[in-house]
Amino acid sequence: MSFEEIKRQAASEWKAMQNSPIPRILIGTATCGMAAGAETIMEALNAELAKNNIKADIIQVGCIGLCYAEPLFEVIKPGKPGVFYGDLTPELVAEIIRDWLVGDNPRPDLALGTRGEGTLKGIPKLFELPVLKPQVRIVLRNCGNIDPTNIGHYIANGGYEGFIKALKMKPQEIIDEMKKSGLRGRGGAGFPTGMKWQFCHDAPGTVKYIVCNADEGDPGAFMDRAVMEGDPHAVLEGMLIGAYAIGASEGYVYIRAEYPLAIKRLVVALKQMEECGLLGDNILGSGFNFHIKIKEGAGAFVCGEETALMASIEGNRGMPRSRPPFPAQSGLWGKPTNINNVETWANVSAILQKSASWFASYGTEKSKGTKTFSLVGKVVRTGLIEVPMGITLREIIYGIGGGIPGGKKYKATQTGGPSGGCLPTSFLDSPVDYESLAAAGSIMGSGGMVVMDETTCMVDVARYFLNFTQSESCGKCVMCRLGTKQMLDILQDIVNGKGRPGDIELLLEVGDAIKNGSLCALGGTAPNPVQTTIRYFRDEYEAHINEKRCPALACRPLISYYIIPEKCQGCGICIRACTSEAIKGGKRMVHVIDQSKCAKCGTCLDVCPAKFSAVAISSGAPVKAPAEPVPVGGKA
Amino acid sequence: MKVAPAIEGARTATPGTDKAIDSQMNEILTHFKGEKGELIPILQQVQQRFGYLPEQAMKRIAEFVHVPPSTVFGIGTFYAQFKLVPTGRNIIKVCRGTGCYVRGAPKIITELENQLGIKDGDTTPDMEYSLETVACFGSCALAPVMVVNDKVHGRMTPEKAKKAIGKKSE
Ligand SMILES: Cc1cc2nc3c(=O)[nH]c(=O)nc-3n(C[C@H](O)[C@H](O)[C@H](O)COP(=O)(O)O)c2cc1C
Ligand code: SF4
Ligand code: SF4
Ligand code: FES
Ligand code: FES
């Protein structure tokens, strides 16, 4: 079959599905949907459909990104717009089937929003909601919309058109198009993609390689996983285009082993490409050959670094080496190699399908297009988002994210993972692009965005990241290996209440030395989380060191739990919950915590009824509570 | 501790005798050609089959891909996925990534350590459970996250964590 025929068939099948006389239910079954309980919902759905004798197509899709509302599905009744329902339980599934599929009530009280033509009374349009309105979907164009295991769905939505166009262009024309688009690498450093391709294209040699970096090592980030699970062909088509432009006939996807579902989806997608003649020898009769292999990582953060990654593919310990030579000159097995991130590749296919100028119409002068972020941490609507470059942090956190839960105060946003930094309140109105984030001392990174509130201790966060980089250092460079250890020891002392005057200066000094003495960016950026938190939250460091006080009331060694005598009603709930037997009390007695027995687990604070709110935390001062239980209402 | 109730996905095969390891190794190696680039994929298969890398297996692999045993050991110790000592039938992994950390992962880890009576990285003496912490599962929006064998559990609380490993709540 020629591609034209494949396309025609895919289009007619897609159309038939859209016009199908039976209802369709699209359910998100990516890893995160599963973690939220999508499996139980599927079972309930099948049972309810059978019970009510309804025939419906159930289509498993990737993520639409509304993770906070998972498990989630979209119910499409013939001739009606699709209706999204979130926070599903088996009971809600039964109600929705009964009222909307059997009956005629779309349950506006349960619906999140509608998608597609037409409106339903009392239900907003999904893409008009604050969570989606500011978003622009280029990378995530098909996620949550198509069945990722069906190449026909991808093709019917414009898939592989970009590659067909590329086949009719000269390699240099494709590279020029990439340069014109202004696309910069989404793996962290933001290097211009067109320029990178040019280097590899120009490198002498007939054997060249293409690599897709799907190691996604930044803890707290899952954009790449979501794309591979929800729309694997978008990434693979990008690789095909890149290979053709550069002149490579072999490609690798290096993917972390922690992503079993994404691996499964890629395997299926590769097989379908072959069946359609889009992969292998003489692709679509063009004489162009390309093969893709999947390589699973084995759990080392440093393997996301390009030279370490290539060492790992070759079967060695994943240790970075010095550059030059750059991979474009000497990469895998000494051959010119071009390596790009998952999201970069997914942008490539979109750019060729639409155009460079279309892509460049989004974003800012130096940061074109969109960026995906995984918005997590202390934010109401956690999720996978895609926004035009240049949007402000405030629009992301308060607009899309809906602000901070529990009425708490915003403190900082961490971008760039272990290589990045923490941005305080004063940056809420700064644009999110490569330059602004770098100016603030952080980096764009791959897209992890962790929101922190007043209960997050910034010294502890710095310690957390140092602990991460210290244990992930490959050990090659002395400064990275031992310097991070020293910084970690100092930070450990500070959060344990053993900080000394001069520690802050020492941290800054060691940090600079690590930056200068490290071969790769793991060491080169490891001090960033510490240095930015010192820059913006120096007062928190000083409180820990000078007053042995944790202002966020988070560092266990520096806090004490106590029961406020005026508030305790002697209900005894905390006594039963405390596994350390640290609470003394009795009926109608004000309870007290024995500090010598308390493990500081915080359970008593969690279980004390909200109407009493009698358990509190203090730091830096002795607790104000009696030593032994006293009658409720009496004087403390 | 009594033998725990079966949890979905528990590993059933035990490595067994040296001879059993050898015959299973034969089987695994038939899927490979003996090239250096296959070293990590082979080790991954072995890890999956036995739950760790038996010394004897590593020596076999070294011969198979024509590298000194020290190279194989070097790789076995470098990557976090590989274990050099036997692990339990049930692998409990808890995320310690940033998204989970700020949403209470330390409490989940402490609860599991208390429930199982072991520390992060250890295995219960009856070889039922191993407890590990992992950098991130990519389900951060559902933090805190844990994985029991291969099943991902999101929005954990200490109480839910206890249930997920098959312990009854009091
Ligand atoms: C320690 C370290 C870890 C990295 N991890 C990743 C990663 O997980 N994914 C990724 O795409 N790039 C990662 N990078 C960046 C890569 O080295 C490389 O710059 C990137 O894959 C290039 O692709 P791009 O130009 O499309 O961004 C990492 C770099 C360092 C120094
Ligand atoms: S900077 Fe650190 S991780 Fe990078 S090569 Fe040196 S020791 Fe290894
Ligand atoms: S913090 Fe934990 S150990 Fe301490 S009194 Fe409260 S419940 Fe008991
Ligand atoms: S629900 Fe899958 S990315 Fe969020
Ligand atoms: S931070 Fe825990 S799953 Fe990502």
Coordinates of C-alpha atoms in Angstrom, one line a residue, chain A residues 166 169-177 197 201 244-247:
Chain A
A166 CA 10.6 16.1 4.2
M169 CA 12.9 18.3 0.3
K170 CA 16.7 18.4 0.2
P171 CA 18.3 17.6 3.6
Q172 CA 19.8 21.1 3.8
E173 CA 16.3 22.5 3.2
I174 CA 15.0 20.6 6.2
I175 CA 17.8 21.8 8.3
D176 CA 17.2 25.4 7.2
E177 CA 13.5 24.9 8.1
W197 CA 21.7 18.9 13.0
H201 CA 25.0 16.6 8.7
Y244 CA 16.7 11.7 6.7
A245 CA 18.1 15.3 7.1
I246 CA 21.3 14.2 8.7
G247 CA 21.9 11.1 6.7

